[in-house]
Coordinates of C-alpha atoms in Angstrom, one line a residue:
Chain A
M1 CA 28.6 -30.6 22.0
R2 CA 26.2 -28.6 24.0
F3 CA 23.7 -26.1 22.5
S4 CA 20.2 -25.0 23.1
L5 CA 17.4 -23.2 21.3
A6 CA 14.0 -21.9 22.5
I7 CA 11.2 -20.4 20.4
H8 CA 7.8 -18.9 20.7
G9 CA 4.9 -18.5 18.3
G10 CA 3.2 -15.9 20.3
A11 CA 1.3 -15.3 23.5
G12 CA -1.5 -15.6 23.9
T13 CA -2.9 -18.6 22.3
R14 CA -6.4 -19.5 21.2
P15 CA -8.5 -20.3 24.2
R16 CA -8.3 -24.0 25.0
E17 CA -12.0 -24.5 24.4
A18 CA -11.6 -23.1 20.8
M19 CA -8.6 -25.2 20.0
T20 CA -9.4 -28.3 17.9
G21 CA -7.1 -31.3 17.9
E22 CA -6.3 -30.6 14.3
A23 CA -5.4 -27.0 15.0
E24 CA -3.3 -27.9 17.9
A25 CA -1.4 -30.5 15.8
G26 CA -0.8 -27.7 13.2
F27 CA 0.6 -25.4 15.8
R28 CA 2.8 -28.1 17.3
A29 CA 4.1 -29.2 13.9
G30 CA 5.0 -25.6 13.0
L31 CA 6.8 -25.2 16.3
S32 CA 8.7 -28.5 15.8
R33 CA 9.7 -27.5 12.3
A34 CA 11.1 -24.3 13.5
L35 CA 13.0 -26.0 16.4
L36 CA 14.5 -28.6 14.0
S37 CA 15.4 -25.9 11.5
G38 CA 17.4 -24.0 14.1
C39 CA 18.8 -27.2 15.6
R40 CA 20.3 -28.2 12.2
V41 CA 22.4 -25.1 12.3
L42 CA 23.6 -25.7 15.9
E43 CA 24.4 -29.4 15.5
K44 CA 26.9 -28.5 12.8
G45 CA 28.5 -26.1 15.2
G46 CA 26.9 -23.1 13.5
P47 CA 26.4 -19.8 15.2
A48 CA 23.4 -18.9 17.4
L49 CA 22.6 -15.9 15.2
E50 CA 22.0 -18.2 12.2
A51 CA 20.1 -20.7 14.3
V52 CA 17.6 -18.1 15.5
T53 CA 17.3 -16.7 12.0
Q54 CA 16.4 -20.1 10.5
A55 CA 14.0 -20.9 13.3
V56 CA 12.2 -17.5 12.7
I57 CA 12.1 -18.1 9.0
A58 CA 10.3 -21.3 9.5
L59 CA 7.7 -19.5 11.7
E60 CA 7.4 -16.6 9.3
D61 CA 6.7 -19.1 6.5
D62 CA 3.9 -20.9 8.5
P63 CA 0.6 -19.0 8.3
H64 CA -0.3 -20.3 11.8
F65 CA 1.8 -17.6 13.2
N66 CA 1.5 -13.8 13.2
A67 CA 4.7 -12.9 11.4
G68 CA 5.8 -13.0 7.7
R69 CA 3.1 -14.9 5.7
G70 CA 0.6 -15.1 8.6
S71 CA 0.8 -11.4 9.5
V72 CA -2.4 -9.8 10.9
Y73 CA -4.0 -6.7 9.2
T74 CA -3.8 -3.1 10.2
S75 CA -7.1 -1.1 10.5
S76 CA -6.5 -0.1 6.9
S77 CA -6.4 -3.8 5.8
T78 CA -2.7 -3.6 5.1
H79 CA 0.2 -5.5 6.6
E80 CA 3.0 -3.9 8.5
M81 CA 5.7 -6.1 9.8
D82 CA 8.6 -5.6 12.2
A83 CA 11.6 -7.8 12.9
A84 CA 14.8 -7.7 14.8
V85 CA 18.0 -9.8 15.4
M86 CA 20.7 -9.3 17.9
D87 CA 24.0 -11.1 18.4
G88 CA 25.1 -11.4 22.0
A89 CA 28.9 -11.6 21.7
S90 CA 29.3 -8.6 19.4
R91 CA 26.1 -6.8 20.4
K92 CA 25.5 -6.2 16.7
A93 CA 21.9 -5.7 16.0
G94 CA 19.5 -5.0 13.1
A95 CA 15.8 -4.3 12.9
V96 CA 13.1 -3.2 10.5
A97 CA 9.7 -1.7 11.2
G98 CA 6.6 -1.0 9.1
I99 CA 7.5 -3.1 6.1
C100 CA 5.5 -5.2 3.7
G101 CA 7.2 -7.0 0.8
P102 CA 10.2 -9.0 2.0
R103 CA 9.2 -12.6 2.3
N104 CA 11.1 -13.0 5.5
P105 CA 11.3 -9.8 7.6
V106 CA 13.9 -11.5 9.8
L107 CA 16.3 -11.6 6.8
A108 CA 15.6 -7.9 6.4
A109 CA 16.7 -7.3 10.0
R110 CA 19.8 -9.5 9.4
A111 CA 20.6 -7.4 6.3
V112 CA 20.3 -4.2 8.3
M113 CA 22.7 -5.6 10.9
E114 CA 25.2 -7.0 8.4
K115 CA 25.0 -4.8 5.3
S116 CA 24.3 -1.3 6.7
E117 CA 25.9 1.0 9.2
N118 CA 22.5 1.3 10.9
V119 CA 20.5 -0.7 13.5
L120 CA 16.9 0.3 12.7
L121 CA 15.4 1.1 9.3
I122 CA 11.7 1.8 8.8
G123 CA 9.0 1.9 6.1
Q124 CA 9.8 2.8 2.5
G125 CA 13.4 3.5 3.3
A126 CA 13.8 0.0 4.8
M127 CA 12.0 -1.5 1.7
A128 CA 14.3 0.3 -0.7
F129 CA 17.3 -1.0 1.3
C130 CA 16.0 -4.6 1.2
R131 CA 15.5 -4.4 -2.6
G132 CA 19.1 -3.2 -2.9
Q133 CA 20.2 -6.2 -0.9
G134 CA 18.4 -8.6 -3.3
L135 CA 16.1 -10.0 -0.6
A136 CA 13.2 -12.2 -1.8
F137 CA 10.0 -10.1 -2.1
E138 CA 6.4 -11.3 -2.2
E139 CA 3.3 -9.7 -3.6
S140 CA 0.9 -8.4 -1.0
A141 CA -1.5 -11.3 -1.7
Y142 CA 1.1 -13.8 -0.3
F143 CA 0.5 -12.2 3.1
D144 CA -3.3 -12.4 2.9
T145 CA -4.9 -15.2 5.0
P146 CA -8.7 -15.6 5.3
E147 CA -8.5 -16.2 9.1
R148 CA -6.6 -13.0 9.7
F149 CA -8.9 -11.0 7.4
A150 CA -11.9 -12.4 9.3
A151 CA -10.3 -11.3 12.6
L152 CA -9.9 -7.8 11.2
Q153 CA -13.5 -7.6 10.1
A154 CA -14.7 -8.8 13.5
E155 CA -12.5 -6.2 15.2
L156 CA -13.7 -3.3 12.9
E157 CA -17.3 -4.3 13.5
R158 CA -16.7 -4.3 17.3
R159 CA -15.3 -0.8 17.0
R160 CA -18.3 0.4 14.9
L161 CA -20.7 -1.0 17.5
K162 CA -18.5 0.4 20.3
R163 CA -18.6 -3.0 22.0
E164 CA -16.2 -3.9 24.8
D165 CA -13.0 -5.6 23.6
T166 CA -13.5 -9.2 24.7
R167 CA -11.1 -10.7 22.2
D168 CA -8.8 -13.3 23.5
D169 CA -5.1 -12.5 23.4
A170 CA -4.5 -14.5 20.3
A171 CA -6.8 -12.3 18.3
R172 CA -5.1 -9.2 19.5
H173 CA -1.5 -9.9 19.0
G174 CA 1.1 -12.5 18.4
T175 CA 4.8 -12.6 17.5
V176 CA 7.3 -15.2 16.8
G177 CA 10.8 -15.4 18.2
A178 CA 13.8 -17.5 19.0
V179 CA 16.8 -17.5 21.3
A180 CA 19.8 -19.7 21.1
C181 CA 23.1 -20.7 22.8
D182 CA 25.5 -22.3 20.3
A183 CA 28.2 -24.8 21.0
A184 CA 30.7 -21.9 21.5
G185 CA 28.5 -20.4 24.2
N186 CA 27.5 -17.4 22.1
L187 CA 23.9 -16.1 22.3
A188 CA 21.5 -14.6 19.9
A189 CA 17.9 -13.5 19.7
A190 CA 15.4 -12.9 16.8
T191 CA 11.8 -11.6 16.8
S192 CA 9.3 -11.0 14.0
T193 CA 5.7 -9.9 14.1
G194 CA 2.8 -8.6 12.1
G195 CA 1.7 -6.6 15.1
M196 CA -1.8 -6.3 16.5
T197 CA -5.0 -6.9 14.6
G198 CA -6.6 -3.6 13.6
K199 CA -3.5 -1.6 14.7
L200 CA -3.2 2.0 13.7
P201 CA -1.0 2.1 10.5
G202 CA 2.4 3.2 11.7
R203 CA 2.1 1.5 15.1
V204 CA 5.3 -0.2 16.2
G205 CA 5.5 -2.5 19.2
D206 CA 8.4 -3.9 21.2
C207 CA 9.8 -6.3 18.7
P208 CA 12.3 -3.8 17.0
V209 CA 12.9 -1.9 20.2
F210 CA 16.1 -3.4 21.5
G211 CA 16.0 -3.9 25.2
A212 CA 12.2 -4.2 25.1
G213 CA 11.1 -7.1 22.9
T214 CA 14.5 -8.3 21.6
W215 CA 17.9 -8.4 23.4
A216 CA 21.2 -10.4 23.4
D217 CA 24.4 -9.8 25.3
E218 CA 27.0 -12.1 26.9
S219 CA 24.7 -13.1 29.8
C220 CA 21.3 -13.8 28.1
A221 CA 19.2 -13.6 24.9
I222 CA 15.5 -12.7 25.0
S223 CA 12.6 -12.6 22.6
A224 CA 9.3 -11.3 23.9
T225 CA 5.6 -11.5 22.8
G226 CA 2.6 -9.7 24.1
H227 CA 1.3 -6.2 24.7
G228 CA 4.3 -4.5 23.3
E229 CA 3.6 -1.0 24.6
V230 CA 4.0 -2.2 28.2
F231 CA 7.1 -4.2 27.4
I232 CA 8.7 -1.0 26.0
R233 CA 7.7 1.1 29.0
Y234 CA 9.4 -1.4 31.3
A235 CA 12.4 -2.2 29.0
A236 CA 11.5 -5.8 29.6
A237 CA 14.3 -7.7 27.9
H238 CA 17.1 -5.4 29.2
E239 CA 15.7 -5.5 32.6
I240 CA 16.1 -9.3 32.8
A241 CA 19.7 -8.9 31.5
A242 CA 20.4 -6.2 34.1
R243 CA 19.0 -8.3 37.0
M244 CA 21.2 -11.2 36.0
R245 CA 24.4 -9.1 35.6
L246 CA 23.9 -6.4 38.4
G247 CA 21.5 -8.3 40.7
K248 CA 23.2 -11.7 40.4
Q249 CA 19.9 -13.4 39.7
S250 CA 19.4 -16.6 37.7
L251 CA 17.9 -16.4 34.3
A252 CA 14.8 -18.2 35.5
K253 CA 14.3 -15.9 38.5
A254 CA 14.8 -12.7 36.6
A255 CA 12.7 -13.7 33.6
E256 CA 9.8 -15.0 35.7
A257 CA 9.8 -12.0 38.0
V258 CA 9.8 -9.5 35.1
V259 CA 7.0 -11.3 33.2
A260 CA 4.9 -11.4 36.4
E261 CA 5.5 -7.6 37.0
L262 CA 4.6 -6.9 33.3
G263 CA 1.3 -8.7 33.9
I264 CA 0.5 -6.5 37.0
Q265 CA 1.1 -3.4 34.8
G266 CA -1.3 -4.7 32.1
G267 CA 1.4 -6.2 29.9
S268 CA -0.1 -9.5 29.0
G269 CA 2.4 -11.8 27.3
G270 CA 5.6 -13.8 27.8
L271 CA 9.0 -14.4 26.5
V272 CA 11.7 -17.0 25.8
A273 CA 15.1 -16.5 27.4
I274 CA 18.4 -18.3 27.4
D275 CA 21.6 -17.9 29.3
A276 CA 25.2 -18.8 28.4
A277 CA 24.9 -22.2 30.0
G278 CA 22.1 -23.0 27.6
E279 CA 19.5 -22.9 30.3
V280 CA 16.1 -21.7 29.1
A281 CA 13.1 -19.9 30.7
L282 CA 9.8 -19.7 28.9
P283 CA 7.6 -17.6 31.3
F284 CA 4.2 -16.1 30.4
N285 CA 1.5 -14.4 32.4
C286 CA -1.5 -15.2 30.2
A287 CA -3.4 -18.4 29.4
G288 CA -0.9 -19.8 27.0
M289 CA 2.1 -19.2 24.8
Y290 CA 3.1 -21.3 21.8
R291 CA 6.6 -22.3 22.7
G292 CA 9.2 -24.9 22.4
R293 CA 12.8 -25.9 23.1
I294 CA 15.4 -28.2 21.7
G295 CA 18.9 -29.3 22.8
A296 CA 21.7 -31.4 21.5
D297 CA 19.7 -34.6 21.7
G298 CA 17.5 -33.2 18.8
I299 CA 14.2 -33.8 20.6
A300 CA 11.7 -31.0 20.0
W301 CA 9.7 -30.1 23.1
T302 CA 6.6 -28.0 22.5
G303 CA 3.8 -26.5 24.7
I304 CA 0.8 -24.3 24.3
Y305 CA -1.0 -23.9 27.7
R306 CA 0.3 -24.3 31.2
E307 CA 1.0 -28.0 30.7
P308 CA 4.6 -29.4 30.8
L309 CA 6.3 -29.4 27.4
A310 CA 5.7 -32.5 25.3
A311 CA 8.4 -34.2 23.4
R312 CA 8.2 -34.8 19.7
E313 CA 10.6 -37.3 18.3
L314 CA 13.0 -36.2 15.6
S315 CA 11.7 -39.0 13.4
A316 CA 8.1 -37.7 13.6
A317 CA 9.0 -34.2 12.3
Chain B
M1 CA 10.5 24.7 46.3
R2 CA 13.2 22.5 44.7
F3 CA 13.3 21.6 41.0
S4 CA 15.9 21.1 38.4
L5 CA 16.1 20.9 34.6
A6 CA 19.0 20.0 32.3
I7 CA 19.1 20.1 28.5
H8 CA 21.4 19.3 25.6
G9 CA 21.6 20.7 22.1
G10 CA 23.6 17.8 20.8
A11 CA 27.0 16.2 21.0
G12 CA 29.3 16.9 19.4
T13 CA 29.7 20.5 18.8
R14 CA 31.5 22.5 16.2
P15 CA 35.2 22.3 16.7
R16 CA 36.4 25.1 18.9
E17 CA 38.6 26.6 16.2
A18 CA 35.5 26.9 13.9
M19 CA 33.4 28.5 16.6
T20 CA 33.1 32.3 16.2
G21 CA 32.1 34.5 19.1
E22 CA 28.8 35.3 17.4
A23 CA 28.0 31.6 16.8
E24 CA 28.8 30.7 20.3
A25 CA 26.6 33.5 21.6
G26 CA 23.8 32.2 19.4
F27 CA 24.1 28.6 20.7
R28 CA 24.3 29.9 24.3
A29 CA 21.2 32.1 23.8
G30 CA 19.3 29.2 22.4
L31 CA 20.2 27.0 25.3
S32 CA 19.3 29.7 27.8
R33 CA 15.9 30.3 26.2
A34 CA 15.2 26.6 26.4
L35 CA 16.3 26.4 30.0
L36 CA 14.1 29.4 30.9
S37 CA 11.2 28.0 29.0
G38 CA 11.3 24.8 31.0
C39 CA 12.0 26.7 34.2
R40 CA 8.8 28.8 33.8
V41 CA 6.8 25.5 34.0
L42 CA 8.6 24.2 37.1
E43 CA 8.6 27.5 39.1
K44 CA 4.8 27.4 38.9
G45 CA 4.8 23.9 40.4
G46 CA 4.1 22.4 36.9
P47 CA 5.0 18.8 36.0
A48 CA 8.4 17.7 34.8
L49 CA 6.8 16.3 31.7
E50 CA 5.5 19.7 30.6
A51 CA 8.9 21.3 31.5
V52 CA 10.9 19.0 29.3
T53 CA 8.3 19.4 26.5
Q54 CA 8.6 23.2 26.6
A55 CA 12.4 23.1 26.7
V56 CA 12.5 20.9 23.7
I57 CA 10.0 23.0 21.8
A58 CA 12.4 26.0 22.3
L59 CA 15.3 24.0 20.9
E60 CA 13.2 22.6 18.0
D61 CA 12.2 26.1 17.0
D62 CA 15.8 27.3 17.0
P63 CA 17.6 26.5 13.7
H64 CA 20.9 26.3 15.6
F65 CA 20.0 22.8 16.7
N66 CA 19.4 19.6 14.8
A67 CA 15.7 19.0 15.6
G68 CA 12.5 20.5 14.4
R69 CA 13.3 23.5 12.3
G70 CA 17.0 22.9 12.1
S71 CA 16.8 19.3 11.2
V72 CA 19.6 17.9 9.0
Y73 CA 18.9 16.3 5.6
T74 CA 18.8 12.6 4.6
S75 CA 20.8 11.4 1.6
S76 CA 17.6 12.0 -0.5
S77 CA 17.6 15.7 0.6
T78 CA 14.5 15.2 2.7
H79 CA 14.0 15.6 6.5
E80 CA 13.0 12.7 8.7
M81 CA 12.5 13.6 12.4
D82 CA 12.2 11.4 15.5
A83 CA 11.1 12.5 19.0
A84 CA 10.2 10.8 22.3
V85 CA 8.8 11.7 25.7
M86 CA 8.6 9.6 28.9
D87 CA 7.1 10.3 32.3
G88 CA 9.0 8.7 35.2
A89 CA 6.2 8.3 37.7
S90 CA 3.7 6.7 35.4
R91 CA 6.2 5.3 32.9
K92 CA 3.9 6.5 30.2
A93 CA 5.8 7.1 27.0
G94 CA 5.3 8.3 23.4
A95 CA 7.5 8.6 20.4
V96 CA 7.4 9.2 16.6
A97 CA 10.0 8.3 14.0
G98 CA 10.4 9.2 10.4
I99 CA 8.1 12.2 10.3
C100 CA 8.2 15.6 8.5
G101 CA 5.4 18.0 8.9
P102 CA 4.6 18.6 12.6
R103 CA 6.3 21.9 13.6
N104 CA 7.2 20.4 16.9
P105 CA 8.0 16.6 16.8
V106 CA 8.1 16.5 20.6
L107 CA 4.4 17.5 20.6
A108 CA 3.7 14.6 18.2
A109 CA 5.4 12.3 20.7
R110 CA 3.3 13.8 23.5
A111 CA 0.2 13.2 21.5
V112 CA 1.1 9.6 20.9
M113 CA 1.6 9.2 24.7
E114 CA -1.5 11.0 25.7
K115 CA -4.0 10.5 22.9
S116 CA -3.3 7.0 21.6
E117 CA -3.1 3.5 23.0
N118 CA 0.4 3.2 21.5
V119 CA 3.9 4.1 22.4
L120 CA 5.6 4.4 19.0
L121 CA 4.2 5.6 15.7
I122 CA 6.2 5.9 12.5
G123 CA 6.1 7.5 9.1
Q124 CA 2.9 8.2 7.2
G125 CA 0.8 6.6 9.9
A126 CA 2.3 8.9 12.5
M127 CA 1.6 11.9 10.3
A128 CA -2.0 11.0 9.8
F129 CA -2.4 10.6 13.6
C130 CA -0.8 14.0 14.1
R131 CA -3.2 15.6 11.6
G132 CA -6.1 14.0 13.4
Q133 CA -4.9 15.5 16.7
G134 CA -4.8 19.0 15.2
L135 CA -1.1 19.5 15.7
A136 CA 0.5 22.5 13.9
F137 CA 2.1 21.5 10.6
E138 CA 4.7 23.4 8.6
E139 CA 5.5 23.2 4.9
S140 CA 8.7 21.3 4.1
A141 CA 10.5 24.7 3.3
Y142 CA 10.2 25.6 7.0
F143 CA 12.7 22.9 7.8
D144 CA 15.1 23.9 5.1
T145 CA 18.2 25.7 6.4
P146 CA 21.2 26.7 4.1
E147 CA 23.8 25.5 6.5
R148 CA 22.3 22.0 6.8
F149 CA 21.9 21.8 3.0
A150 CA 25.5 22.8 2.5
A151 CA 26.5 20.1 5.0
L152 CA 24.6 17.5 3.0
Q153 CA 26.2 18.6 -0.3
A154 CA 29.6 18.3 1.3
E155 CA 28.8 14.8 2.6
L156 CA 27.4 13.6 -0.7
E157 CA 30.5 15.0 -2.5
R158 CA 32.7 13.2 0.0
R159 CA 30.9 9.9 -0.8
R160 CA 31.2 10.4 -4.5
L161 CA 34.9 10.9 -4.1
K162 CA 35.1 8.0 -1.7
R163 CA 37.1 10.2 0.7
E164 CA 37.5 9.3 4.3
D165 CA 34.9 10.7 6.6
T166 CA 36.8 13.4 8.5
R167 CA 33.7 15.4 9.5
D168 CA 33.6 16.5 13.1
D169 CA 30.8 15.1 15.2
A170 CA 28.7 18.2 14.8
A171 CA 28.4 17.7 11.1
R172 CA 27.4 14.0 11.5
H173 CA 24.7 14.1 14.1
G174 CA 23.0 16.1 16.8
T175 CA 20.0 15.9 18.9
V176 CA 18.2 18.0 21.5
G177 CA 16.8 16.8 24.8
A178 CA 15.8 17.7 28.3
V179 CA 15.3 16.0 31.6
A180 CA 13.6 17.5 34.6
C181 CA 12.8 16.9 38.3
D182 CA 9.7 18.8 39.4
A183 CA 8.8 20.2 42.8
A184 CA 6.9 17.0 43.5
G185 CA 10.0 14.9 42.8
N186 CA 8.7 13.5 39.5
L187 CA 11.0 13.0 36.6
A188 CA 10.6 13.2 32.8
A189 CA 12.7 13.1 29.7
A190 CA 12.2 14.3 26.1
T191 CA 14.5 13.9 23.1
S192 CA 14.1 15.2 19.5
T193 CA 16.3 14.9 16.4
G194 CA 16.7 15.3 12.7
G195 CA 19.1 12.4 12.8
M196 CA 22.5 12.2 10.9
T197 CA 23.4 14.3 7.9
G198 CA 23.1 12.2 4.8
K199 CA 21.4 9.3 6.6
L200 CA 19.7 6.6 4.6
P201 CA 16.0 7.4 4.4
G202 CA 14.2 5.3 7.0
R203 CA 17.2 5.2 9.4
V204 CA 16.1 5.7 13.0
G205 CA 18.6 6.2 15.8
D206 CA 18.3 5.9 19.6
C207 CA 16.0 8.9 20.3
P208 CA 12.7 7.0 20.0
V209 CA 14.1 3.7 21.3
F210 CA 13.1 3.8 24.9
G211 CA 15.9 2.6 27.1
A212 CA 18.5 3.7 24.6
G213 CA 18.2 7.5 23.9
T214 CA 15.3 8.3 26.1
W215 CA 14.2 7.0 29.5
A216 CA 12.4 8.0 32.7
D217 CA 11.4 6.0 35.7
E218 CA 11.3 6.7 39.5
S219 CA 15.1 6.8 39.9
C220 CA 16.3 8.9 36.9
A221 CA 15.5 10.5 33.6
I222 CA 17.9 10.5 30.7
S223 CA 18.1 12.0 27.2
A224 CA 21.1 11.0 25.0
T225 CA 22.8 12.4 21.9
G226 CA 25.5 10.9 19.8
H227 CA 26.1 7.8 17.6
G228 CA 22.7 6.4 18.1
E229 CA 23.4 2.9 16.8
V230 CA 25.9 2.2 19.6
F231 CA 23.6 3.7 22.2
I232 CA 20.9 1.3 21.1
R233 CA 23.2 -1.8 21.2
Y234 CA 24.1 -1.0 24.8
A235 CA 20.7 0.2 26.0
A236 CA 22.5 3.2 27.3
A237 CA 19.8 5.0 29.1
H238 CA 18.2 2.0 30.8
E239 CA 21.7 0.7 31.7
I240 CA 22.2 3.8 33.8
A241 CA 18.8 3.4 35.5
A242 CA 19.6 -0.3 36.2
R243 CA 23.1 0.5 37.7
M244 CA 21.4 3.0 40.0
R245 CA 18.6 0.7 41.1
L246 CA 20.3 -2.7 41.1
G247 CA 23.9 -1.6 41.5
K248 CA 23.2 1.1 44.1
Q249 CA 25.4 3.6 42.1
S250 CA 24.9 7.3 42.2
L251 CA 23.5 9.0 39.1
A252 CA 26.9 10.7 38.4
K253 CA 28.9 7.5 38.7
A254 CA 26.5 5.4 36.6
A255 CA 26.1 8.1 33.9
E256 CA 29.8 8.8 33.6
A257 CA 30.8 5.2 33.4
V258 CA 28.2 4.3 30.8
V259 CA 29.2 7.3 28.6
A260 CA 32.9 6.3 28.9
E261 CA 32.1 2.7 27.9
L262 CA 30.0 3.9 25.0
G263 CA 33.1 5.8 23.8
I264 CA 35.2 2.7 24.0
Q265 CA 32.7 0.9 21.8
G266 CA 32.7 3.7 19.1
G267 CA 29.7 5.4 20.5
S268 CA 30.7 9.1 20.4
G269 CA 28.2 11.3 22.3
G270 CA 26.9 12.2 25.7
L271 CA 23.7 12.6 27.6
V272 CA 21.9 14.6 30.3
A273 CA 20.6 12.8 33.4
I274 CA 18.7 13.7 36.5
D275 CA 17.7 11.9 39.7
A276 CA 14.8 12.2 42.0
A277 CA 16.9 14.6 44.3
G278 CA 17.3 16.9 41.3
E279 CA 21.0 16.1 40.9
V280 CA 22.2 16.3 37.3
A281 CA 25.0 14.7 35.3
L282 CA 26.0 15.9 31.9
P283 CA 28.7 13.5 30.7
F284 CA 30.1 13.3 27.2
N285 CA 33.0 11.4 25.6
C286 CA 33.6 13.8 22.7
A287 CA 35.0 17.3 22.3
G288 CA 31.9 19.0 23.4
M289 CA 28.2 18.9 24.0
Y290 CA 25.8 21.9 23.9
R291 CA 24.3 21.7 27.4
G292 CA 22.9 23.5 30.3
R293 CA 21.0 23.3 33.6
I294 CA 18.8 25.5 35.7
G295 CA 17.4 25.2 39.2
A296 CA 15.0 27.1 41.5
D297 CA 17.2 30.2 41.5
G298 CA 16.3 30.7 37.8
I299 CA 20.0 31.1 36.7
A300 CA 20.7 29.4 33.4
W301 CA 24.1 27.7 33.3
T302 CA 25.4 26.7 29.8
G303 CA 28.4 25.0 28.4
I304 CA 29.8 23.9 25.1
Y305 CA 33.3 22.4 25.5
R306 CA 35.0 20.9 28.6
E307 CA 35.0 24.2 30.5
P308 CA 32.8 24.6 33.6
L309 CA 29.3 25.8 32.9
A310 CA 28.9 29.5 32.8
A311 CA 26.0 31.4 34.4
R312 CA 23.7 33.6 32.4
E313 CA 21.6 35.9 34.5
L314 CA 17.8 35.7 34.2
S315 CA 17.7 39.3 33.1
A316 CA 20.1 38.7 30.2
A317 CA 17.8 36.1 28.6

């Protein structure tokens, strides 16, 4: 049986000089848990859509990552989360934007895809729909983490002092996502994010914009992370799919070229991509991207900076 | 001086048998006003972005069309509007979703593009931003029209009785939009909508999803109307741009093929498209689409069903 899964926990990362061994171990453990969570679905012959959902749930539940529990704060000290899922074979899709309540925003996106006639629901209407679907909700305090709150305070202070924005990418934004190719060759993608620290309430990035931050069709599945506005303006994810289908490019060539072009346009970030042969590409144009992949051998490979991915044995997870 | 502008006032239309001469004259007058409004910008050498904005303002102000003043009702008897603008040369873009208050949602989208660092703002956050920008607001009553309210009541009654949905396309959805090529060869697109009658509060269609319902780059500009969920799942607008750029197809060929394919997938609707030579394509896969085009001769051409466009002299407007 052949299958493959790739994930990201956001680009960019903490700068290498600010990364302690303990912190790095925490990020890698979180990535490995998510990889193994998705892998468990695929090794039973389960669908790519369920594998990416489970991988993203694991990342949303881990406060290391800016999605679900670890979501950053808006400029009003609130949380507003976005999430999206897309199934390649059927091109069914679901997304939510501007929600705070559902424990796992990716399950809200799945519910929109599977239980509504719609593709995108936002704000209070989306929350009411999620309640009607019986999704698990959490109090606002569940999403409060001291590190994210400190990041907001620092950002608000910077704005008060009108200082230049010298934050590293990790402090600005982050997203989690997964792409998978299941044993039947079907593809799926899922993305979830808390957005950018100090974002204007109501701001939505590329995550729930299908063709920008999330995409899946017969040829590839893509989940992006980075400066979402630029990814939207260049339809980043669909551009890769189009170059493969219409330009006869390989996944790696198309994904790497698009990410490099986004960088030239001021779109710092990266993405994970997979094709119907299970090949993955994990390009990024910034210092680092929390990322990983796993195949049928069950070995979780993870990486943070530009070093090669490192294996983590199944038994160590 | 060469320039060109095309608009739509939604697909589908009222069925031909339900269209009175008076109603048809009203629709055609509204389309002509919008064409002339955009044309006035272009004939002075103004930018495509401003021309599409002015054309959409005229359509938003006309209660014949489902956008701005004539917006349909959600299932909660409220209005929730979406709008988007995109400039081809710079690929700058702005959109709002789920708003009710700004008189002209397209100006809200312009403000997001020009006055914020963001591309997409939704709901209350978007409204607060619009107030901060000094945009003209209207009371909710401004957006109330008896015909739209009656359409909602009929739809709610149908749902209560669990009757089959036999509404014509016009009763279900509608959108307005414009695309232009200015004298400098730059392209722009704008789209604005009240969404679908009886939609779930929070539902967002393809209008503010760049690459789906709205798109502009160097090769083409596109504004779509129809069953937005399907347009999103097929990245309709960006797919046309990609077939032109990567597949070396003409605007007409790419636009017509994509609209036909959307129809096969259950995506009733159409779109207006323009290329950098000012050529336009106005394909639709349903009974009709309120549409029109105008060029440097200042003659407004409009159409509703599958008949050829009819000219309306400048003096008659």
